[in-house]
Structure formats: structure tokens, C-alpha cells
Coordinates of C-alpha atoms in Angstrom, one line a residue:
M1 CA -19.3 0.9 5.2
L2 CA -21.9 0.1 8.2
S3 CA -23.1 2.5 10.7
N4 CA -23.6 2.0 14.5
E5 CA -26.4 3.5 14.1
S6 CA -27.4 1.0 11.0
L7 CA -27.1 -1.8 14.0
Q8 CA -30.4 -1.1 16.3
S9 CA -32.1 -1.6 11.9
P10 CA -34.4 -4.3 12.1
L11 CA -33.0 -4.4 8.9
F12 CA -29.5 -5.5 10.1
N13 CA -30.5 -9.1 10.5
R14 CA -29.1 -12.6 9.5
S15 CA -31.2 -13.2 6.6
I16 CA -29.5 -10.4 4.8
S17 CA -26.5 -12.4 3.3
Q18 CA -27.9 -15.0 2.8
G19 CA -27.9 -14.5 -0.5
S20 CA -23.6 -14.4 -1.0
V21 CA -23.2 -17.2 1.3
D22 CA -25.0 -18.6 3.6
S23 CA -26.1 -17.1 7.4
T24 CA -25.4 -20.1 9.4
S25 CA -21.5 -19.2 8.6
M26 CA -21.8 -15.3 9.6
E27 CA -22.6 -16.7 12.7
D28 CA -20.1 -15.2 14.2
F29 CA -19.6 -12.0 12.1
W30 CA -23.2 -11.4 13.5
C31 CA -22.5 -12.3 17.2
E32 CA -20.0 -9.5 17.2
V33 CA -22.1 -7.2 15.6
E34 CA -24.3 -7.5 18.2
S35 CA -20.9 -6.8 21.1
I36 CA -20.1 -4.1 19.0
K37 CA -23.2 -2.7 19.2
E38 CA -23.4 -3.5 23.2
S39 CA -20.2 -2.1 23.3
S40 CA -21.5 0.6 21.3
E41 CA -23.7 3.0 23.7
N42 CA -21.2 5.1 25.2
E43 CA -18.1 4.3 23.2
L44 CA -19.2 7.8 20.7
D45 CA -19.9 9.8 22.8
D46 CA -16.9 12.9 23.2
Q47 CA -16.2 11.6 19.6
T48 CA -17.7 13.6 16.7
L49 CA -19.1 10.8 14.6
M50 CA -18.0 10.4 10.6
E51 CA -20.6 10.6 7.9
V52 CA -20.3 9.7 4.3
K53 CA -21.8 13.4 2.4
P54 CA -23.3 13.6 -0.9
A55 CA -20.7 15.5 -4.0
E56 CA -21.4 17.9 -5.4
E57 CA -21.4 17.5 -9.6
G58 CA -17.4 17.9 -10.4
E59 CA -16.8 17.5 -6.9
L60 CA -15.7 14.0 -7.0
E61 CA -13.3 14.5 -9.6
A62 CA -11.3 17.6 -8.8
Q63 CA -11.0 15.5 -5.3
W64 CA -9.0 12.5 -7.6
L65 CA -7.0 14.8 -9.4
Q66 CA -5.9 16.2 -6.4
E67 CA -5.1 13.1 -5.1
A68 CA -4.0 11.6 -7.9
G69 CA -1.0 14.6 -7.9
L70 CA -2.5 15.8 -10.9
S71 CA -3.8 19.3 -8.9
T72 CA -2.4 21.8 -11.5
L73 CA -4.5 20.6 -14.3
I74 CA -7.3 22.8 -11.3
S75 CA -5.4 25.2 -10.4
G76 CA -3.5 25.9 -13.6
D77 CA -0.1 26.2 -12.3
K78 CA 2.4 24.6 -14.1
E79 CA 4.1 21.3 -12.0
D80 CA 7.3 19.9 -13.3
D81 CA 5.8 16.6 -10.8
G82 CA 2.9 16.6 -13.1
Q83 CA 4.3 16.8 -16.4
A84 CA 6.2 14.4 -15.7
L85 CA 3.6 12.3 -14.1
L86 CA 1.5 12.5 -17.2
S87 CA 4.2 11.7 -18.7
T88 CA 4.5 8.0 -17.5
L89 CA 1.0 7.1 -17.9
T90 CA 0.2 3.9 -19.9
R91 CA -2.5 4.5 -22.0
T92 CA -5.5 2.9 -20.5
Q93 CA -3.8 5.3 -17.1
A94 CA -3.8 8.2 -20.2
A95 CA -7.3 6.8 -20.4
A96 CA -8.7 7.4 -17.2
V97 CA -7.2 10.8 -16.0
Q98 CA -8.5 12.2 -19.8
K99 CA -12.1 10.5 -18.7
R100 CA -12.4 12.1 -14.9
Y101 CA -10.6 16.0 -16.5
N102 CA -13.4 16.4 -19.1
T103 CA -15.7 15.1 -17.0
Y104 CA -14.4 17.6 -14.0
T105 CA -13.8 20.4 -17.4
Q106 CA -17.5 20.3 -18.8
T107 CA -18.9 20.6 -15.1
M108 CA -16.9 23.8 -14.7
R109 CA -18.3 25.0 -17.7
K110 CA -22.3 24.1 -16.2
K111 CA -21.5 25.9 -13.4
N112 CA -20.3 28.8 -15.2
K113 CA -16.4 28.8 -12.9
H114 CA -14.3 30.2 -13.9
P115 CA -12.5 29.1 -16.8
V116 CA -10.5 26.0 -17.3
R117 CA -8.0 25.6 -19.8
D118 CA -7.8 22.7 -21.7
V119 CA -5.3 20.9 -20.9
R120 CA -3.1 20.3 -23.8
D121 CA -2.7 23.9 -23.6
I122 CA -1.6 23.1 -19.6
F123 CA 1.0 21.0 -21.0
G124 CA 2.0 21.9 -23.9
I125 CA 0.6 18.8 -25.9
N126 CA 0.0 19.1 -29.6
D127 CA -3.1 19.5 -30.9
S128 CA -3.5 17.1 -33.0
S129 CA -3.6 14.7 -30.4
P130 CA -7.0 14.2 -28.4
T131 CA -6.0 12.6 -25.3
F132 CA -2.4 12.1 -23.5
E133 CA 0.6 10.9 -25.8
P134 CA 1.0 7.3 -22.7
I135 CA 3.4 5.1 -23.7
P136 CA 3.1 1.8 -24.7
M137 CA 2.9 -1.4 -21.7
S138 CA 3.3 -4.2 -23.8
P139 CA 3.0 -7.2 -22.5
V140 CA 6.4 -9.4 -21.7
P141 CA 6.4 -12.9 -23.8
S142 CA 6.8 -15.9 -22.2
N143 CA 10.3 -16.8 -23.2
G144 CA 11.9 -13.8 -21.2
V145 CA 12.9 -11.7 -24.5
Q146 CA 13.5 -7.5 -23.7
L147 CA 11.2 -5.8 -25.6
P148 CA 12.0 -1.7 -25.9
G149 CA 11.4 -0.1 -22.9
K150 CA 10.8 -3.2 -20.5
M151 CA 12.2 -4.8 -18.2
Q152 CA 14.0 -8.4 -19.2
V153 CA 12.5 -10.6 -17.4
W154 CA 14.1 -14.2 -16.6
K155 CA 11.6 -17.6 -15.8
S156 CA 12.9 -20.8 -15.0
A157 CA 11.4 -24.0 -13.4
N158 CA 14.4 -23.2 -9.9
S159 CA 12.4 -23.3 -7.4
N160 CA 15.2 -20.1 -6.0
N161 CA 13.1 -18.1 -8.9
F162 CA 9.6 -17.4 -8.0
L163 CA 7.6 -16.5 -4.2
D164 CA 5.5 -19.1 -3.0
H165 CA 2.6 -17.4 -1.2
G166 CA 0.0 -20.7 -0.9
Y167 CA -0.6 -22.4 2.0
K168 CA -0.4 -26.1 2.3
D169 CA -4.5 -26.6 2.6
S170 CA -4.7 -24.6 -0.9
P171 CA -5.3 -25.7 -4.5
S172 CA -2.4 -27.7 -5.7
I173 CA -2.3 -25.4 -9.4
A174 CA -0.7 -22.1 -8.7
E175 CA -1.5 -19.7 -10.4
E176 CA 1.5 -16.6 -11.4
L177 CA 1.1 -13.6 -10.7
S178 CA 3.3 -10.9 -12.0
F179 CA 4.3 -7.3 -11.8
E180 CA 6.1 -6.3 -14.3
V181 CA 3.3 -5.2 -16.4
S182 CA 0.5 -2.8 -15.1
F183 CA -2.2 -4.3 -14.3
S184 CA -5.4 -2.7 -16.1
E185 CA -3.4 -2.9 -19.5
S186 CA -3.2 -6.9 -18.7
I187 CA -7.2 -7.2 -18.9
V188 CA -8.9 -8.4 -22.4
V189 CA -11.9 -7.9 -23.6
D190 CA -12.6 -12.1 -23.0
D191 CA -12.2 -10.9 -19.4
K192 CA -14.7 -8.2 -19.1
K193 CA -17.3 -10.4 -20.4
R194 CA -16.1 -14.0 -18.1
E195 CA -15.5 -11.8 -14.7
Y196 CA -18.3 -9.6 -15.0
Q197 CA -21.2 -11.1 -12.5
K198 CA -23.8 -9.8 -10.5
N199 CA -24.3 -11.8 -7.2
Q200 CA -21.8 -13.7 -6.3
R201 CA -21.8 -16.6 -4.0
I202 CA -19.1 -15.7 -2.3
K203 CA -16.9 -19.4 -1.0
K204 CA -16.2 -19.6 3.1
D205 CA -13.9 -22.6 2.6
D206 CA -10.5 -21.1 3.2
S207 CA -9.1 -24.4 0.8
A208 CA -10.9 -22.6 -2.2
L209 CA -9.3 -19.7 -2.3
P210 CA -5.8 -20.4 -4.8
K211 CA -2.2 -21.1 -4.5
F212 CA -0.1 -18.2 -5.9
I213 CA 3.7 -17.7 -7.7
V214 CA 5.6 -14.5 -7.6
W215 CA 8.0 -15.1 -10.6
K216 CA 10.9 -12.1 -9.3
S217 CA 12.6 -10.6 -12.3
R218 CA 16.4 -9.9 -12.4
F219 CA 15.8 -7.3 -10.5
G220 CA 14.6 -8.3 -7.8
L221 CA 11.3 -7.8 -5.6
T222 CA 10.7 -4.3 -3.9
E223 CA 8.6 -4.1 -0.3
V224 CA 6.5 -0.4 0.4
G225 CA 10.3 0.2 3.2
D226 CA 12.0 -0.4 0.8
L227 CA 11.1 2.9 -1.0
S228 CA 12.0 6.5 0.2
P229 CA 9.3 8.6 1.0
E230 CA 9.2 11.0 -1.3
D231 CA 9.3 7.5 -4.4
M232 CA 5.9 7.1 -2.4
K233 CA 4.3 9.7 -2.5
K234 CA 4.2 9.9 -6.6
I235 CA 3.2 5.2 -5.8
R236 CA -0.1 6.6 -4.0
Y237 CA -0.4 9.1 -6.9
L238 CA 0.5 6.5 -9.8
S239 CA -1.8 3.6 -7.3
L240 CA -5.0 5.9 -7.8
I241 CA -5.3 6.2 -11.5
E242 CA -4.5 2.9 -11.6
L243 CA -6.6 1.4 -9.5
T244 CA -8.8 4.0 -11.6
A245 CA -7.7 2.6 -14.7
F246 CA -8.1 -1.3 -13.8
Y247 CA -11.8 -0.5 -12.4
D248 CA -12.8 0.3 -16.3
A249 CA -11.3 -1.4 -18.3
L250 CA -13.3 -4.1 -16.5
G251 CA -16.6 -1.6 -16.5
I252 CA -16.8 -0.5 -13.7
E253 CA -17.9 2.5 -11.6
L254 CA -15.2 3.2 -9.4
K255 CA -17.1 5.9 -6.8
R256 CA -15.3 8.3 -4.7
D257 CA -17.4 8.6 -1.6
R258 CA -17.2 12.1 0.1
I259 CA -16.3 11.3 3.9
V260 CA -16.5 14.0 6.8
R261 CA -13.8 13.5 8.5
A262 CA -14.0 12.5 12.7
K263 CA -11.8 14.4 14.4
G264 CA -10.7 12.9 16.6
R265 CA -9.5 13.0 20.9
E266 CA -6.1 14.8 21.3
S267 CA -5.3 13.0 24.9
G268 CA -4.8 9.9 25.8
V269 CA -4.4 5.9 23.9
F270 CA -7.9 5.6 22.8
A271 CA -10.2 7.5 19.7
V272 CA -6.6 9.6 18.9
P273 CA -5.7 10.1 15.0
L274 CA -2.6 7.8 14.0
T275 CA -0.2 10.9 13.2
V276 CA -0.9 12.9 16.7
L277 CA -0.6 9.2 18.7
L278 CA 3.2 8.2 16.5
D279 CA 4.2 12.1 18.4
N280 CA 3.5 11.6 21.3
D281 CA 4.7 8.4 21.0
Q282 CA 7.5 9.2 19.0
K283 CA 9.4 11.6 21.7
K284 CA 9.1 8.9 24.3
V285 CA 10.1 6.3 21.5
Q286 CA 12.3 7.6 18.0
G287 CA 10.9 6.3 15.2
T288 CA 8.4 4.8 16.2
K289 CA 6.0 3.7 13.4
V290 CA 3.2 1.5 15.1
P291 CA 1.2 3.3 18.5
L292 CA 2.7 2.1 21.4
V293 CA -0.3 1.1 22.7
F294 CA -1.5 -1.0 19.8
Q295 CA 2.0 -3.0 19.4
K296 CA 1.7 -3.4 24.1
L297 CA -1.8 -5.7 22.4
L298 CA -0.2 -7.0 20.4
L299 CA 3.1 -8.7 22.2
K300 CA 0.0 -9.1 25.6
L301 CA -2.0 -11.4 23.0
E302 CA 1.3 -13.0 20.9
E303 CA 3.0 -13.9 24.6
T304 CA 0.0 -14.8 26.8
G305 CA -3.3 -15.6 24.0
L306 CA -2.5 -17.6 20.7
H307 CA -3.3 -21.0 22.0
T308 CA -6.4 -19.4 24.3
E309 CA -9.0 -21.1 23.0
G310 CA -11.7 -18.1 20.8
I311 CA -9.3 -15.8 21.5
L312 CA -10.7 -12.7 19.1
R313 CA -14.2 -14.1 19.4
V314 CA -15.7 -14.9 22.5
P315 CA -15.6 -11.3 24.3
G316 CA -14.1 -10.5 27.1
S317 CA -16.0 -8.6 30.9
A318 CA -17.4 -5.6 29.0
S319 CA -17.3 -3.4 32.1
R320 CA -13.9 -4.5 32.4
V321 CA -12.7 -3.1 29.6
K322 CA -14.6 -0.2 30.0
S323 CA -12.6 -0.1 33.5
L324 CA -9.4 -0.6 31.6
R325 CA -10.2 1.7 27.9
Q326 CA -10.4 4.4 31.0
E327 CA -7.4 3.2 32.8
L328 CA -5.7 2.9 30.2
D329 CA -6.5 6.2 28.7
A330 CA -5.1 7.6 31.8
K331 CA -2.0 5.5 32.5
F332 CA -0.2 4.1 29.9
Y333 CA 1.9 6.9 29.4
E334 CA 2.5 7.5 32.8
D335 CA 4.1 3.8 32.9
T336 CA 1.8 3.1 35.7
F337 CA -0.3 0.8 33.9
N338 CA -0.3 -2.5 35.5
W339 CA -0.5 -5.8 31.8
E340 CA -0.5 -8.0 34.2
Q341 CA -4.1 -7.5 35.3
V342 CA -5.0 -7.7 31.8
R343 CA -7.1 -11.2 30.6
N344 CA -6.4 -12.8 27.3
N345 CA -9.7 -12.3 26.0
D346 CA -10.0 -8.8 27.3
A347 CA -6.6 -7.5 25.5
A348 CA -8.6 -8.9 22.3
G349 CA -11.5 -6.9 23.1
L350 CA -8.8 -3.4 24.2
L351 CA -7.6 -4.8 20.6
K352 CA -11.1 -4.3 18.5
M353 CA -12.0 -0.9 20.4
F354 CA -8.9 0.8 19.9
I355 CA -9.3 -0.7 15.6
R356 CA -13.0 0.6 15.6
E357 CA -12.6 3.9 17.6
L358 CA -9.6 5.7 15.5
P359 CA -10.6 8.7 14.3
S360 CA -10.1 7.4 10.8
P361 CA -9.9 3.4 10.0
F362 CA -6.6 1.4 7.5
F363 CA -8.5 1.4 5.2
P364 CA -9.1 3.8 2.4
V365 CA -13.0 4.6 3.5
E366 CA -13.6 6.7 -0.4
Y367 CA -12.9 3.7 -2.1
L368 CA -14.4 1.2 0.0
T369 CA -18.4 0.2 -1.2
A370 CA -16.6 0.7 -4.6
F371 CA -14.1 -2.1 -3.6
I372 CA -17.0 -4.2 -1.8
S373 CA -18.5 -3.7 -5.1
F374 CA -16.2 -4.9 -7.0
V375 CA -16.1 -8.0 -4.8
E376 CA -19.5 -8.7 -5.1
K377 CA -18.9 -8.5 -9.0
I378 CA -16.0 -10.5 -9.6
S379 CA -15.8 -13.3 -9.2
K380 CA -11.9 -14.6 -9.9
I381 CA -9.7 -13.6 -6.7
K382 CA -6.5 -13.1 -8.8
L383 CA -7.8 -9.5 -9.9
Q384 CA -10.0 -8.9 -6.7
L385 CA -6.5 -9.6 -5.3
Q386 CA -4.7 -6.9 -8.0
A387 CA -7.3 -4.2 -7.2
L388 CA -6.6 -4.9 -3.2
H389 CA -2.8 -4.3 -4.0
L390 CA -4.0 -1.5 -5.8
L391 CA -6.0 0.0 -2.5
I392 CA -3.3 -1.1 0.3
M393 CA -0.4 0.6 -2.0
L394 CA -2.9 4.6 -1.9
L395 CA -2.0 3.8 1.6
P396 CA -0.7 6.9 4.2
D397 CA 2.7 5.0 6.0
A398 CA 1.3 5.7 9.2
N399 CA -1.9 3.2 8.2
R400 CA 0.2 0.9 6.8
D401 CA 1.9 0.5 9.4
I402 CA -0.3 -0.9 11.3
A403 CA -2.2 -2.3 9.3
K404 CA 0.8 -4.5 8.8
A405 CA 1.1 -5.2 12.2
L406 CA -2.4 -6.3 12.5
L407 CA -1.9 -8.4 9.7
Q408 CA 1.4 -10.2 10.8
F409 CA -0.5 -10.8 14.4
L410 CA -3.3 -12.1 12.7
K411 CA -1.7 -14.6 10.5
K412 CA 0.3 -16.2 13.3
V413 CA -3.8 -16.2 15.3
V414 CA -4.1 -18.7 12.1
A415 CA -1.0 -20.6 12.4
N416 CA -2.2 -22.1 15.7
E417 CA -5.8 -23.1 15.3
E418 CA -5.4 -26.0 16.2
K419 CA -5.1 -24.5 19.4
N420 CA -7.0 -22.0 20.0
K421 CA -9.6 -23.0 17.1
M422 CA -9.9 -20.0 14.7
S423 CA -9.2 -20.8 11.6
L424 CA -8.4 -18.0 8.6
W425 CA -12.8 -17.4 8.0
N426 CA -14.0 -17.1 11.4
V427 CA -10.7 -14.5 11.9
S428 CA -12.0 -12.5 9.7
M429 CA -15.4 -12.9 10.3
I430 CA -14.7 -11.0 13.8
I431 CA -11.9 -8.7 12.6
A432 CA -14.4 -7.1 9.3
P433 CA -16.8 -5.4 11.6
N434 CA -14.9 -3.8 13.7
L435 CA -12.1 -2.4 10.2
F436 CA -15.2 -1.6 8.2
I437 CA -18.3 -0.2 10.3
C438 CA -18.1 3.1 9.9
K439 CA -19.2 5.3 12.9
G440 CA -21.6 7.6 10.4
K441 CA -24.4 8.6 10.5
S442 CA -26.8 6.4 7.9
A443 CA -26.6 3.5 6.6
N444 CA -29.0 1.6 3.6
Q445 CA -30.1 -2.4 2.9
E446 CA -27.7 -2.7 0.4
E447 CA -24.2 -2.1 2.9
M448 CA -25.3 -4.6 5.5
K449 CA -25.3 -6.8 2.7
A450 CA -21.8 -5.9 2.6
A451 CA -21.0 -8.3 5.3
A452 CA -19.8 -11.7 3.9
S453 CA -17.7 -9.1 1.2
T454 CA -16.3 -7.2 3.7
A455 CA -15.1 -11.0 5.6
H456 CA -14.3 -12.3 2.3
I457 CA -11.9 -9.0 1.6
V458 CA -10.3 -9.2 5.4
R459 CA -9.9 -13.4 4.5
L460 CA -7.3 -12.0 1.2
L461 CA -5.3 -9.1 3.5
I462 CA -4.6 -11.6 5.9
R463 CA -3.6 -15.3 3.7
Y464 CA -2.1 -12.7 1.1
Q465 CA -0.2 -10.5 3.0
D466 CA 3.4 -10.8 2.0
I467 CA 1.9 -10.2 -1.8
L468 CA 0.1 -6.9 -1.1
W469 CA 3.3 -5.2 0.3
T470 CA 5.4 -5.5 -2.6
V471 CA 5.4 -2.6 -4.8
P472 CA 4.4 -4.0 -8.1
S473 CA 7.9 -3.5 -10.4
F474 CA 6.1 -1.8 -13.3
L475 CA 4.8 1.3 -10.3
I476 CA 8.7 1.4 -9.8
S477 CA 10.1 1.7 -13.2
Q478 CA 6.8 4.8 -13.4
V479 CA 9.0 6.1 -10.9
R480 CA 11.7 6.0 -12.1
K481 CA 10.4 7.1 -15.3
M482 CA 8.5 10.7 -13.3
N483 CA 11.5 11.5 -12.2
E484 CA 14.0 11.4 -15.3
A485 CA 11.4 14.1 -16.6
A486 CA 11.2 16.3 -13.4
T487 CA 14.6 16.6 -13.3
T488 CA 14.9 17.1 -17.4
N489 CA 11.8 19.9 -16.9
N490 CA 14.4 21.5 -14.0
K491 CA 17.6 21.7 -15.7
K492 CA 15.0 23.3 -18.9
Q493 CA 14.9 26.0 -16.8
L494 CA 17.9 26.8 -14.4
M495 CA 18.7 27.5 -18.1
F496 CA 16.6 30.5 -18.0
D497 CA 18.5 32.2 -15.8
K498 CA 21.8 34.3 -15.9
S499 CA 23.7 33.6 -12.8
V500 CA 22.4 30.5 -12.6
R501 CA 24.5 29.6 -16.2
K502 CA 27.5 31.2 -14.5
L503 CA 27.1 30.0 -11.7
L504 CA 27.1 25.9 -13.4
R505 CA 29.6 27.5 -15.6
R506 CA 32.1 28.2 -12.4
K507 CA 30.6 24.7 -11.0
T508 CA 32.4 23.2 -13.9
M509 CA 34.9 24.3 -14.1
E510 CA 35.9 24.1 -11.0
R511 CA 34.9 19.9 -11.1
E512 CA 36.5 18.9 -14.1
R513 CA 39.5 17.0 -12.4
P514 CA 37.1 14.7 -11.2
E515 CA 35.0 14.6 -14.3
R516 CA 37.6 13.1 -15.4
R517 CA 38.7 10.7 -13.1
Q518 CA 34.8 9.2 -13.4
C519 CA 35.0 9.0 -16.8
E520 CA 38.5 7.0 -16.8
V521 CA 36.5 4.1 -14.8
P522 CA 35.4 1.1 -16.8
E523 CA 32.2 0.6 -17.8
G524 CA 30.5 -1.8 -15.2
V525 CA 33.0 -1.2 -12.7
I526 CA 30.7 0.6 -9.6
R527 CA 31.7 2.1 -6.3
V528 CA 30.7 0.7 -3.2
Y529 CA 30.3 2.5 0.2
A530 CA 30.1 1.1 3.7
P531 CA 30.1 3.5 6.4
L532 CA 30.1 1.7 9.0
H533 CA 32.6 -0.7 8.2
S534 CA 36.6 -0.4 9.0
K535 CA 37.1 -1.5 4.9
F536 CA 34.3 1.4 3.8
S537 CA 35.2 1.7 0.4
M538 CA 35.2 -0.8 -2.5
A539 CA 35.1 -1.0 -6.0
I540 CA 33.4 -3.6 -8.4
Q541 CA 33.1 -5.4 -11.7
L542 CA 29.5 -6.2 -12.4
N543 CA 29.0 -8.8 -14.4
S544 CA 25.6 -10.9 -15.6
R545 CA 26.0 -13.2 -12.9
T546 CA 27.0 -10.9 -9.6
K547 CA 23.5 -9.9 -7.2
A548 CA 23.6 -7.2 -4.1
K549 CA 23.8 -11.0 -1.6
D550 CA 27.4 -11.2 -2.9
I551 CA 29.0 -7.7 -3.0
L552 CA 27.1 -7.8 0.5
A553 CA 28.6 -10.7 1.4
R554 CA 32.4 -9.3 0.2
F555 CA 32.3 -6.2 2.0
H556 CA 31.6 -9.3 5.3
C557 CA 34.3 -10.9 4.4
E558 CA 36.7 -8.3 3.4
N559 CA 36.1 -7.1 6.6
S560 CA 36.9 -10.3 8.2
L561 CA 33.9 -9.1 10.8
G562 CA 33.5 -12.0 13.8
S563 CA 30.9 -14.5 15.0
S564 CA 29.3 -10.7 17.0
D565 CA 29.4 -9.0 13.7
S566 CA 27.4 -12.0 11.7
L567 CA 24.0 -10.4 13.0
K568 CA 24.9 -7.0 11.7
I569 CA 25.4 -8.2 8.5
Q570 CA 22.3 -9.6 8.2
S571 CA 20.3 -6.6 9.3
Q572 CA 22.6 -4.8 6.3
G573 CA 21.3 -4.4 2.8
L574 CA 22.5 -2.7 -0.5
Y575 CA 21.3 1.2 -1.1
E576 CA 21.0 2.1 -4.5
I577 CA 21.0 6.1 -3.6
G578 CA 20.3 9.1 -6.6
G579 CA 19.9 9.1 -10.5
N580 CA 16.1 8.3 -10.9
I581 CA 15.2 7.2 -7.4
G582 CA 15.0 9.2 -4.5
E583 CA 16.1 5.5 -1.4
H584 CA 16.1 2.0 -2.6
C585 CA 16.9 -0.8 -0.8
L586 CA 17.6 -3.9 -3.5
D587 CA 17.0 -6.8 -3.1
P588 CA 19.9 -9.1 -1.8
D589 CA 18.2 -12.0 -5.5
T590 CA 19.1 -8.8 -7.2
Y591 CA 20.9 -8.5 -10.4
M592 CA 23.0 -5.6 -9.9
L593 CA 24.7 -5.6 -13.1
D594 CA 21.1 -5.2 -15.1
V595 CA 20.4 -1.9 -12.4
Y596 CA 22.7 -0.4 -13.0
H597 CA 22.2 0.1 -16.6
V598 CA 18.9 1.3 -15.2
N599 CA 20.0 3.6 -13.2
P600 CA 23.9 4.5 -14.4
H601 CA 24.1 7.5 -11.9
A602 CA 23.1 6.1 -9.1
E603 CA 25.1 5.9 -5.5
W604 CA 25.8 2.5 -4.1
I605 CA 25.2 2.6 -0.5
I606 CA 25.8 -0.4 2.6
K607 CA 23.6 0.5 5.6
P608 CA 21.6 -0.9 8.3
K609 CA 17.8 -1.2 6.9
A610 CA 14.9 0.8 8.4
S611 CA 13.5 -1.3 10.8

């Protein structure tokens, strides 16, 4: 992370980045830094600065355990979610948790704090077992044979079975990405020795970025918005554990910085926390996920700025941008701001200013230093991408939604390179200092050397954004196991309550007849509900070829929708609800019989997709 104060340091110059990339190729970066320095003199007058402070011994481990959903290991309270979470871990994930917990307990004993209970005592793990009992995660063989406890993966040369996430100027040889197996479990010893190299030279040539193919299993692909908030919370827990295990497997320390958050303002639209902005916006437009002012700035640039030469790079008038900022703060929510007066370069300046002034940055600042270090030490793009993928999974919902909107816009800027003269590398160099310059009070020379690395990170974010917002299927599999374990624990706990047992007996008697009818439903038959259709319920016999899109098409046909309703059916999805998942919008290419076997107690509903 870089601070505004450090920008004025004599050490902060173009020569710093020469070790990682040619200084001439970073010209746009340094020009943007100079522009930020000039405009930041008055920006921070009314803001509380974000600071990076040294953490006390054991504090980082305690924070890590809490963020990983394992606060019960600190508090001593027995929580079903914590027990269920531990029961889903792979071998490398379990080792990562054990390592942090051991460090924490050793530190607490040294400090003579309250007695720390052994993790085996808390969760009832057999004393003969020195560590957590992990779930084995064996790699999926290339022939598609199903391993015990694993989802079956089918691969073929048919182009419909994979998603191509490359560009026309990418290398012709594509590299395969699989989300079926834990990233940390996929790392072998040879990779550690070959990939761990210091002072990697970052290539500025965008065509050097590899082309990736993401294979679809029979379960399809899942986007972050396809899962319920409750399940996404569990995805974040597992992602932090997996990211830590991933670093451990490569022999790199995942150092967490201790951040003192900026307070931010409570009114206006600049320097206001995302949560506050969204609360205000949702009063005007229900369901808003991206701040309205940010949407307006993006829309302005998309409508008139994509063909402007040097958009993002050529700064607008500093005095005019400052005046527009003040006017937006005062008039935006009154709907009296005149957007016609905003020039394209001024809109770009306001967009970057909005990003810079957010009290909490888009991406997890706590782990940014560790990730920059990772980029500098690991040259293999695939490993960089996997680490970045897990970092994206850690994002809070509000941060993820606004980051996605920004990256989609930046992708459009790059797509119009012929007219605006902004290549992927140019855009990355301009955006990087705005995303990763921290409003702190100090920065060291090592952080300043990270200029090329931060630009490279932005480049990966833009190029591979479609991959990064796909939830790895091995994490979804773990969430299913976690939900099943939590359900089992809850049932066991309820059986100790006599009054609950009586209630269950009465409910069982009331439901005897419906249960008999349910048992009569043949194997492989599901009942799909579509509340918005005239024919709202249908029993469907599944076979090995039935896909989610086939069921959607059947409802479309049975209800004889007219042409005016065709667009409505396209915006609807088939949802898997309940059982071992909260809510899951299925990929149209999902093979339904496979999902049915994994989650036989789910309900199936057709409804509009979340916007």
C-alpha cells in the first residue's frame, strides 16, 4: 500500500520500479501519481486517515480465526457453525487452521491470559488425533472417472463444454483451469521449487498473458450472485482458510496488516462509506447494489467517453473537478445536478476521486501487502490468478458489486483501444495508484517498489474478471457439507429437549399422509414450481441428459408464452432451494440428475434472477 504522504518523499520516483519493469513503460503510472499528489492536498482535510499499525503478538492470529468463522476457538463457546466448518476442511486447510491456532494458544500462555482450551476438547476430536480430521481431496483424473466423495467431471473437445477466457492477442496455447479441486491441494512440491523466485520481472506486453479455458463440470458454473447471502458468508470463511493454505503450500507467509479504518463522512457522496451510501440510495431506488453516483459517472463515460483519446489518462481541470465534486456533494440527492456540464475527462477525474476517497478500499487492504509480495515472488500467472480469485471471494457484498461494475467498465475502455488509445497496460497503470494508494501516514521503500506489481494486479483483474467472479465448485461442495453437518448437529441438540420431542411426534403424526404420498414419487422425478407462470407446477422425470435449460424451455412451451414474454423467460432461472444449500441459481447447462443426487431434499423453483 502507498500513502499520500509518501508521494512527497524524494524516494518516490521512477527509478524505484526499474527492478521489476522498465521505467519508461511506467510513465503513465508516475504521471497519475503526480496528479493524485496535486489533487490530494485538499482532499484529506475533512477525513480521518487510514493507518497501518503494528499488531501485538497473537493479535493477528486471533483476528484471522474470527474472520475465518472460527471465533469459537477463542471464546470457548461451542458453535455449530464452527464445528461444521472444521468438518469440511481439506488436509492443507486443516493444517493452516492448526498452525494459526497453535500460534495463538502459545502466545496466550506466554502472556498468562485466561486458560486456552485445546481445540480437541472444544470440538470433541479424539485425543489420539494430533490435528483436525480433514476431508481428503484427491485430484480428479483426466478421464473423468468419479472418485469417492467427488463430483464427476466430464471433459471433451466439444467447445460447449468449456468457457474461453482469452483475448485475440493471447498466446494460442490455452491453459486449463479446474475449480473441482482445492487450489492448495493441487500444488505439488516441484511447483514450490520452480515458482518461488524473487524479483520477478513483470512483462508489460499484454499479449504475454496466457489464455485460459475453464471446463464446465456437469454441475455447471456458479457466479457469486447465484448463491444466498448466508452461503456466501460461508464461502468467505472457506476462502480465507483456503487462501492461507495456498500460501502455506507455496512456502510464502500470508501476513495480515492491522488496519485502523478511516471514519469517513456521513453526508454527501464522496468519502462516504459504501454501506452508508447504499442505505441512502436504497431509499430512492430499492435494491440498489452499486452507489447511484458511481453508476451515473460510469454511464456518463460509457455514453460519451469511450472513444475519447486518452480517457482516464488525460486529466481534467483540477479546479473544475474540485468544483464539480463540491456541487455533486450538495446537489446529487436533490436531483438538481446538471450532468451536461461534465466533460469526459472531468467525469474520469471524478470517478478516480470517488475511488480514492472511499474510507475502505475496494479490495481487502489487510492482505494487500501479502498479495503484492506474492506477485513479486511467483511468476506463474495461473498461481497468481488462483490467489487473486480467493481474494475476490473474500470481498464483502458491497465491495464486490462496485468492483465488478468498475471492472466491466474498464473492459469496455480496453475494447475501444483503437479510438481511445488506451491499452490494457495503460488502463491498469492509471487505475492502480487510485485503487492501492492508502490514505495512511507512512510508507516504506519496499511498498513504493510495488508500483509495477499493483499495475499487474489491476491488469489481471480486468483481463480475467469473468473467471474471478465464478465461485470455485470445490468451495460450494464444502458449503454443502458444512450445511449438512450443521443440520445434523442441530437435530442432535434438539433431541435432548423433551418438549421438542413431543412437538416433533405431533408434527410427525400430522404429516404421515403427505409423507406417504411423497414416498410414492418415483426416483429421479422432481416437482418444479413457477409462481409467475399460468401453469405454476410440473412434475418432471429426470434422465442423464436433462439440463436446467431444458426445464426452463419446457415451462416456456407449456405456458404458450407470446413474443412479448420471451424476454421475461430469459431473465428467469431455475433455483435449487433448501436441503444442503440455501439458495442456488443453476447454470442453464447444469445436468439436473447430478444435482438431484447431491441434494435430494431440495425444492426447485423458477423465478427471476437477482439483478
